[in-house]
CSV table of C-alpha atoms in Angstrom, one decimal:
chain,number,residue,atom,x,y,z
A,12,MET,CA,12.6,16.6,-5.8
A,13,PHE,CA,10.8,18.9,-3.2
A,14,ALA,CA,7.6,19.4,-5.2
A,15,LEU,CA,7.7,15.6,-6.1
A,16,GLY,CA,8.0,14.9,-2.3
A,17,ALA,CA,4.9,16.9,-1.3
A,18,PHE,CA,2.8,15.3,-4.2
A,19,LEU,CA,3.7,11.9,-3.0
A,20,VAL,CA,2.7,12.6,0.7
A,21,SER,CA,-0.8,14.2,-0.8
A,22,GLY,CA,-1.2,11.3,-3.2
A,23,CYS,CA,-0.6,7.9,-1.2
A,24,SER,CA,-2.9,8.1,1.7
A,25,ALA,CA,-4.5,5.2,0.2
A,26,VAL,CA,-6.3,3.3,2.9
A,27,SER,CA,-9.9,4.3,3.9
A,28,ASN,CA,-11.1,3.5,7.5
A,29,HIS,CA,-14.0,1.1,7.3
A,30,VAL,CA,-14.2,-0.3,10.6
A,31,ASP,CA,-16.1,-2.5,13.0
A,32,LEU,CA,-17.5,-5.7,10.9
A,33,ALA,CA,-18.3,-7.7,13.9
A,34,PRO,CA,-16.9,-9.8,15.2
A,35,TYR,CA,-13.9,-8.4,13.2
A,36,ARG,CA,-12.5,-5.0,13.7
A,37,MET,CA,-10.1,-2.9,11.6
A,38,ILE,CA,-8.7,-0.6,14.4
A,39,PRO,CA,-7.1,2.8,13.7
A,40,LEU,CA,-3.6,3.1,15.2
A,41,VAL,CA,-2.0,6.6,15.8
A,42,THR,CA,1.7,7.4,16.8
A,43,ASP,CA,2.1,7.9,20.3
A,44,PRO,CA,4.0,11.0,21.6
A,45,GLY,CA,7.4,9.3,21.7
A,46,ALA,CA,6.8,8.1,18.2
A,47,GLU,CA,8.0,4.5,19.2
A,48,LYS,CA,4.6,3.0,18.9
A,49,HIS,CA,1.4,3.2,17.1
A,50,CYS,CA,-1.5,2.6,19.3
A,51,SER,CA,-5.3,2.5,19.5
A,52,GLN,CA,-7.2,5.4,20.7
A,53,ASP,CA,-8.0,3.6,23.9
A,54,GLN,CA,-4.5,2.4,24.3
A,55,LYS,CA,-5.8,-1.1,24.4
A,56,TRP,CA,-3.6,-2.1,21.4
A,57,CYS,CA,-0.3,-1.0,20.6
A,58,VAL,CA,2.1,-2.0,17.9
A,59,GLN,CA,6.0,-1.5,17.5
A,60,LEU,CA,8.5,-2.2,14.8
A,61,ASP,CA,12.1,-2.8,15.8
A,62,ARG,CA,14.4,-2.2,12.5
A,63,ASN,CA,17.4,-3.1,14.3
A,64,ALA,CA,16.6,-6.6,15.2
A,65,ASP,CA,19.7,-9.0,14.6
A,66,SER,CA,18.0,-11.1,12.3
A,67,GLY,CA,15.4,-8.8,10.6
A,68,VAL,CA,12.8,-6.7,11.3
A,69,MET,CA,10.6,-7.4,14.5
A,70,VAL,CA,7.2,-6.5,14.9
A,71,SER,CA,5.5,-6.8,18.4
A,72,ALA,CA,2.1,-6.1,19.6
A,73,THR,CA,1.0,-5.3,23.4
A,74,GLN,CA,-2.6,-5.7,24.6
A,75,ASP,CA,-3.6,-3.9,27.7
A,76,GLY,CA,0.1,-3.0,28.4
A,77,LYS,CA,1.2,-6.6,28.4
A,78,GLN,CA,3.6,-8.1,25.6
A,79,ALA,CA,1.1,-10.1,23.8
A,80,ARG,CA,3.1,-11.5,20.8
A,81,GLU,CA,6.0,-10.7,18.4
A,82,ARG,CA,7.5,-12.1,15.2
A,83,THR,CA,11.0,-11.4,13.5
A,84,LEU,CA,10.8,-11.0,9.7
A,85,GLY,CA,14.0,-12.4,8.0
A,86,SER,CA,15.6,-11.4,5.0
A,87,GLY,CA,13.1,-11.9,2.0
A,88,MET,CA,9.8,-12.3,4.0
A,89,LEU,CA,8.6,-8.7,2.8
A,90,ALA,CA,8.4,-10.3,-0.6
A,91,GLY,CA,6.6,-7.5,-2.3
A,92,ALA,CA,8.9,-5.0,-1.1
A,93,ASP,CA,12.4,-6.9,-0.7
A,94,ALA,CA,12.4,-7.4,-4.4
A,95,PHE,CA,13.1,-3.7,-5.0
A,96,GLY,CA,15.4,-3.2,-2.1
A,97,ALA,CA,13.2,-1.5,0.3
A,98,THR,CA,14.7,-0.2,3.5
A,99,ASP,CA,12.2,2.3,4.4
A,100,HIS,CA,9.4,0.4,6.8
A,101,ASP,CA,6.8,1.6,8.9
A,102,ILE,CA,3.7,0.3,10.7
A,103,TRP,CA,0.5,0.3,9.0
A,104,PRO,CA,-1.8,2.4,10.9
A,105,PHE,CA,-4.6,-0.1,11.3
A,106,LEU,CA,-4.6,-3.4,13.1
A,107,ILE,CA,-7.2,-6.0,12.4
A,108,THR,CA,-8.7,-8.4,15.1
A,109,GLY,CA,-10.3,-11.7,14.6
A,110,ASP,CA,-13.4,-13.4,16.4
A,111,ASP,CA,-12.5,-14.0,20.0
A,112,ALA,CA,-12.3,-17.9,19.5
A,113,SER,CA,-9.4,-17.7,17.0
A,114,ASP,CA,-7.5,-14.7,18.8
A,115,ASN,CA,-6.0,-13.8,15.7
A,116,VAL,CA,-4.4,-10.4,15.1
A,117,LEU,CA,-3.2,-8.9,11.7
A,118,VAL,CA,-0.7,-6.1,11.8
A,119,GLY,CA,0.8,-4.4,8.7
A,120,ILE,CA,4.4,-3.4,7.6
A,121,THR,CA,4.4,-0.6,5.1
A,122,SER,CA,7.6,-0.6,2.6
A,123,THR,CA,8.5,2.4,0.5
A,124,ILE,CA,10.7,2.6,-2.5
A,125,SER,CA,11.6,5.6,-4.1
A,126,THR,CA,13.8,6.7,-6.9
A,127,GLY,CA,14.8,10.0,-8.8
A,128,TYR,CA,14.6,10.9,-12.4
A,129,SER,CA,15.8,13.7,-14.4
A,130,GLY,CA,13.0,16.2,-13.5
A,131,GLY,CA,10.9,13.8,-11.9
A,132,GLY,CA,10.8,10.6,-9.6
A,133,ALA,CA,8.7,7.9,-8.4
A,134,GLU,CA,7.5,6.5,-5.0
A,135,VAL,CA,5.8,2.9,-4.5
A,136,HIS,CA,4.2,1.8,-1.2
A,137,PHE,CA,3.8,-1.9,-0.3
A,138,LEU,CA,1.9,-3.5,2.6
A,139,ASP,CA,2.6,-6.7,4.1
A,140,LEU,CA,-0.1,-8.1,6.4
A,141,ILE,CA,1.6,-10.1,9.5
A,142,ARG,CA,-0.3,-12.7,11.4
A,143,LEU,CA,0.6,-12.5,15.1
A,144,GLU,CA,-0.7,-15.5,17.0
A,145,ALA,CA,-0.7,-15.9,20.9
A,146,GLY,CA,1.7,-18.4,22.2
A,147,GLY,CA,5.0,-16.9,21.1
A,148,ILE,CA,5.7,-19.0,17.8
A,149,PRO,CA,9.5,-19.2,17.2
A,150,SER,CA,10.7,-16.4,15.0
A,151,GLY,CA,11.7,-17.7,11.5
A,152,THR,CA,10.0,-21.0,11.8
A,153,THR,CA,7.2,-20.2,9.1
A,154,SER,CA,6.6,-17.0,7.3
A,155,PRO,CA,3.9,-14.8,9.5
A,156,VAL,CA,3.2,-12.7,6.3
A,157,VAL,CA,-0.3,-13.6,5.3
A,158,LEU,CA,-0.9,-10.9,2.5
A,159,SER,CA,1.3,-8.7,0.2
A,160,VAL,CA,-0.2,-5.9,-1.9
A,161,PRO,CA,0.8,-2.6,-3.3
A,162,LEU,CA,-0.6,0.3,-1.2
A,163,GLY,CA,0.3,3.2,-4.0
A,164,ALA,CA,2.3,4.7,-6.0
A,165,VAL,CA,3.2,8.1,-7.8
A,166,LYS,CA,5.4,8.6,-10.8
A,167,MET,CA,6.2,12.0,-12.3
A,168,ILE,CA,7.9,12.0,-15.8
A,169,ARG,CA,9.3,15.1,-17.2
A,170,ALA,CA,7.7,16.1,-20.5
A,171,CYS,CA,9.2,19.5,-21.4
A,172,PHE,CA,12.6,19.9,-22.8
A,173,ASP,CA,12.5,23.2,-24.5
A,174,GLU,CA,10.3,26.3,-25.1
A,175,ASP,CA,8.2,24.6,-27.7
A,176,ASP,CA,7.4,21.7,-25.5
A,177,VAL,CA,6.2,24.2,-22.7
A,178,GLN,CA,3.8,25.7,-25.2
A,179,LYS,CA,2.6,22.5,-26.7
A,180,ARG,CA,2.1,21.1,-23.5
A,181,ARG,CA,0.3,24.2,-22.2
A,182,ASP,CA,2.7,24.6,-19.3
A,183,VAL,CA,2.0,21.1,-17.9
A,184,CYS,CA,5.5,19.9,-17.9
A,185,HIS,CA,5.2,16.5,-16.2
A,186,ASP,CA,3.1,13.4,-17.0
A,187,GLU,CA,1.8,12.2,-13.5
A,188,TYR,CA,0.7,8.5,-12.9
A,189,ARG,CA,-1.2,7.3,-9.7
A,190,PHE,CA,-1.9,4.0,-8.1
A,191,GLU,CA,-4.3,4.1,-4.9
A,192,ALA,CA,-5.6,1.1,-3.1
A,193,ASP,CA,-8.4,1.1,-0.6
A,194,ILE,CA,-8.7,-1.9,2.0
A,195,ARG,CA,-11.7,-2.9,3.9
A,196,LEU,CA,-12.9,-6.1,5.8
A,197,GLY,CA,-15.1,-8.4,4.0
A,198,ASN,CA,-18.3,-9.8,5.3
A,199,GLN,CA,-17.2,-13.6,5.6
A,200,ALA,CA,-14.2,-15.3,7.1
A,201,THR,CA,-12.0,-18.3,6.9
A,202,ALA,CA,-10.3,-20.0,10.0
A,203,GLY,CA,-10.9,-16.9,12.1
A,204,LEU,CA,-9.6,-14.4,9.6
A,205,PRO,CA,-12.0,-12.2,7.8
A,206,ASP,CA,-12.1,-11.7,4.1
A,207,ILE,CA,-10.2,-8.5,2.9
A,208,PHE,CA,-11.8,-6.2,0.2
A,209,TYR,CA,-9.3,-4.7,-2.1
A,210,ALA,CA,-10.0,-1.8,-4.6
A,211,SER,CA,-7.8,0.0,-6.8
A,212,THR,CA,-7.8,3.1,-8.9
A,213,ALA,CA,-5.1,3.9,-11.5
A,214,THR,CA,-4.9,7.4,-13.2
A,215,ALA,CA,-2.9,9.3,-15.8
A,216,PHE,CA,-2.7,13.2,-16.2
A,217,PRO,CA,-2.9,14.5,-18.8
A,218,ALA,CA,-5.7,12.1,-20.0
A,219,THR,CA,-3.7,11.5,-23.4
A,220,VAL,CA,-0.5,10.1,-21.9
A,221,SER,CA,0.3,6.5,-21.1
A,222,LEU,CA,3.1,4.8,-19.5
A,223,ASP,CA,4.0,2.6,-22.7
A,224,GLN,CA,4.3,5.5,-25.1
A,225,ASP,CA,6.7,8.6,-25.5
A,226,SER,CA,4.2,11.6,-24.5
A,227,THR,CA,6.6,13.8,-26.5
A,228,GLN,CA,5.5,12.4,-29.8
A,229,LEU,CA,2.0,13.2,-28.9
A,230,PRO,CA,-0.2,15.8,-30.5
A,231,ALA,CA,-0.4,19.2,-28.4
A,232,LEU,CA,-2.4,19.1,-25.6
A,233,ARG,CA,-6.2,20.5,-25.7
A,234,ASP,CA,-8.6,21.9,-22.9
A,235,GLU,CA,-10.3,18.5,-22.7
A,236,ASP,CA,-6.9,16.7,-22.1
A,237,LEU,CA,-6.0,18.6,-18.8
A,238,VAL,CA,-7.9,15.9,-16.7
A,239,GLU,CA,-7.3,12.7,-15.0
A,240,ARG,CA,-8.0,9.5,-17.0
A,241,VAL,CA,-8.8,6.4,-15.1
A,242,ASP,CA,-6.8,3.6,-16.3
A,243,GLU,CA,-9.4,0.6,-16.3
A,244,ARG,CA,-6.5,-2.1,-16.8
A,245,CYS,CA,-5.4,-1.3,-13.4
A,246,SER,CA,-8.4,-0.1,-11.5
A,247,PHE,CA,-9.9,-3.3,-10.1
A,248,GLU,CA,-11.7,-4.9,-7.0
A,249,ARG,CA,-10.8,-8.4,-5.6
A,250,ILE,CA,-11.7,-10.1,-2.4
A,251,PHE,CA,-9.1,-11.9,-0.8
A,252,HIS,CA,-10.0,-15.2,1.3
A,253,PHE,CA,-7.5,-16.7,3.8
A,254,ASP,CA,-6.3,-20.2,2.6
A,255,ILE,CA,-5.8,-22.5,5.1
A,256,THR,CA,-3.7,-24.8,2.9
A,257,SER,CA,-1.0,-22.1,2.0
A,258,GLY,CA,-1.3,-19.9,4.9
A,259,ARG,CA,-2.0,-16.8,3.2
A,260,TYR,CA,-4.8,-14.8,1.5
A,261,GLN,CA,-5.9,-15.5,-2.0
A,262,PRO,CA,-7.5,-13.4,-4.5
A,263,ASP,CA,-10.9,-14.3,-6.0
A,264,ALA,CA,-9.3,-13.6,-9.5
A,265,PRO,CA,-5.8,-13.0,-10.7
A,266,LEU,CA,-4.6,-9.4,-10.3
A,267,PRO,CA,-3.7,-7.7,-13.5
A,268,ALA,CA,0.0,-6.9,-14.2
A,269,CYS,CA,0.5,-3.2,-13.3
A,270,ASP,CA,4.2,-3.5,-13.2
A,271,ASP,CA,4.4,-0.2,-15.4
A,272,TYR,CA,2.7,1.6,-12.1
A,273,LEU,CA,4.5,-0.4,-9.3
A,274,ILE,CA,8.2,-0.8,-10.4
A,275,PRO,CA,9.9,2.6,-9.4
């Protein structure tokens, strides 16, 4: 699993830094020396995650060194990840601020689920955006999660089981599948919350393989097969608008079913 782990780390840095869409900002956060907080470069904003909160996971944000807002996320609130039993949570390395009038702040919690196969494995990353409002809303009254989306996924599936397979596969003995997402701010807003632009790219390597078929039954690989193939079905773009009625972001069109990439 060591080689798989290295591949997953390199393959899932899935968020691009497109910042400063006035009056909304997507502010990069970096881990502080004590590794307890993620802070903006100017230290104006810091975000901290308490994984040992009594009733769930607590996320808090400080502004100019003062405790500004916090929420505790009870069981089931991180719907996208909780469904798969995720226990590895971390701070998303960005913070989104709304306009001055709304005083909205969005922070993210990333959740990772990983599993091992015989000779391979899978790792999936989800993002839950949390709306932190000034005024200390009591924990648990309503869900502060306003958006849940996959950030990235990698699967490596063993494809060689004997020497004939090695020759047939030209020493490429794993099928590799990736799903990567890019998140940016849109150019409009609703109720003080900016639109969010989401773009995904799904790929398969070698080009002839697919998650819905047994690659050991395919013909021998050729030179032209040793490239990544973009899976158009799960490579898409959406704009998420905040919906006041539901209190969540909604896409401008339904998302395609990509469970084969996103279920470990």
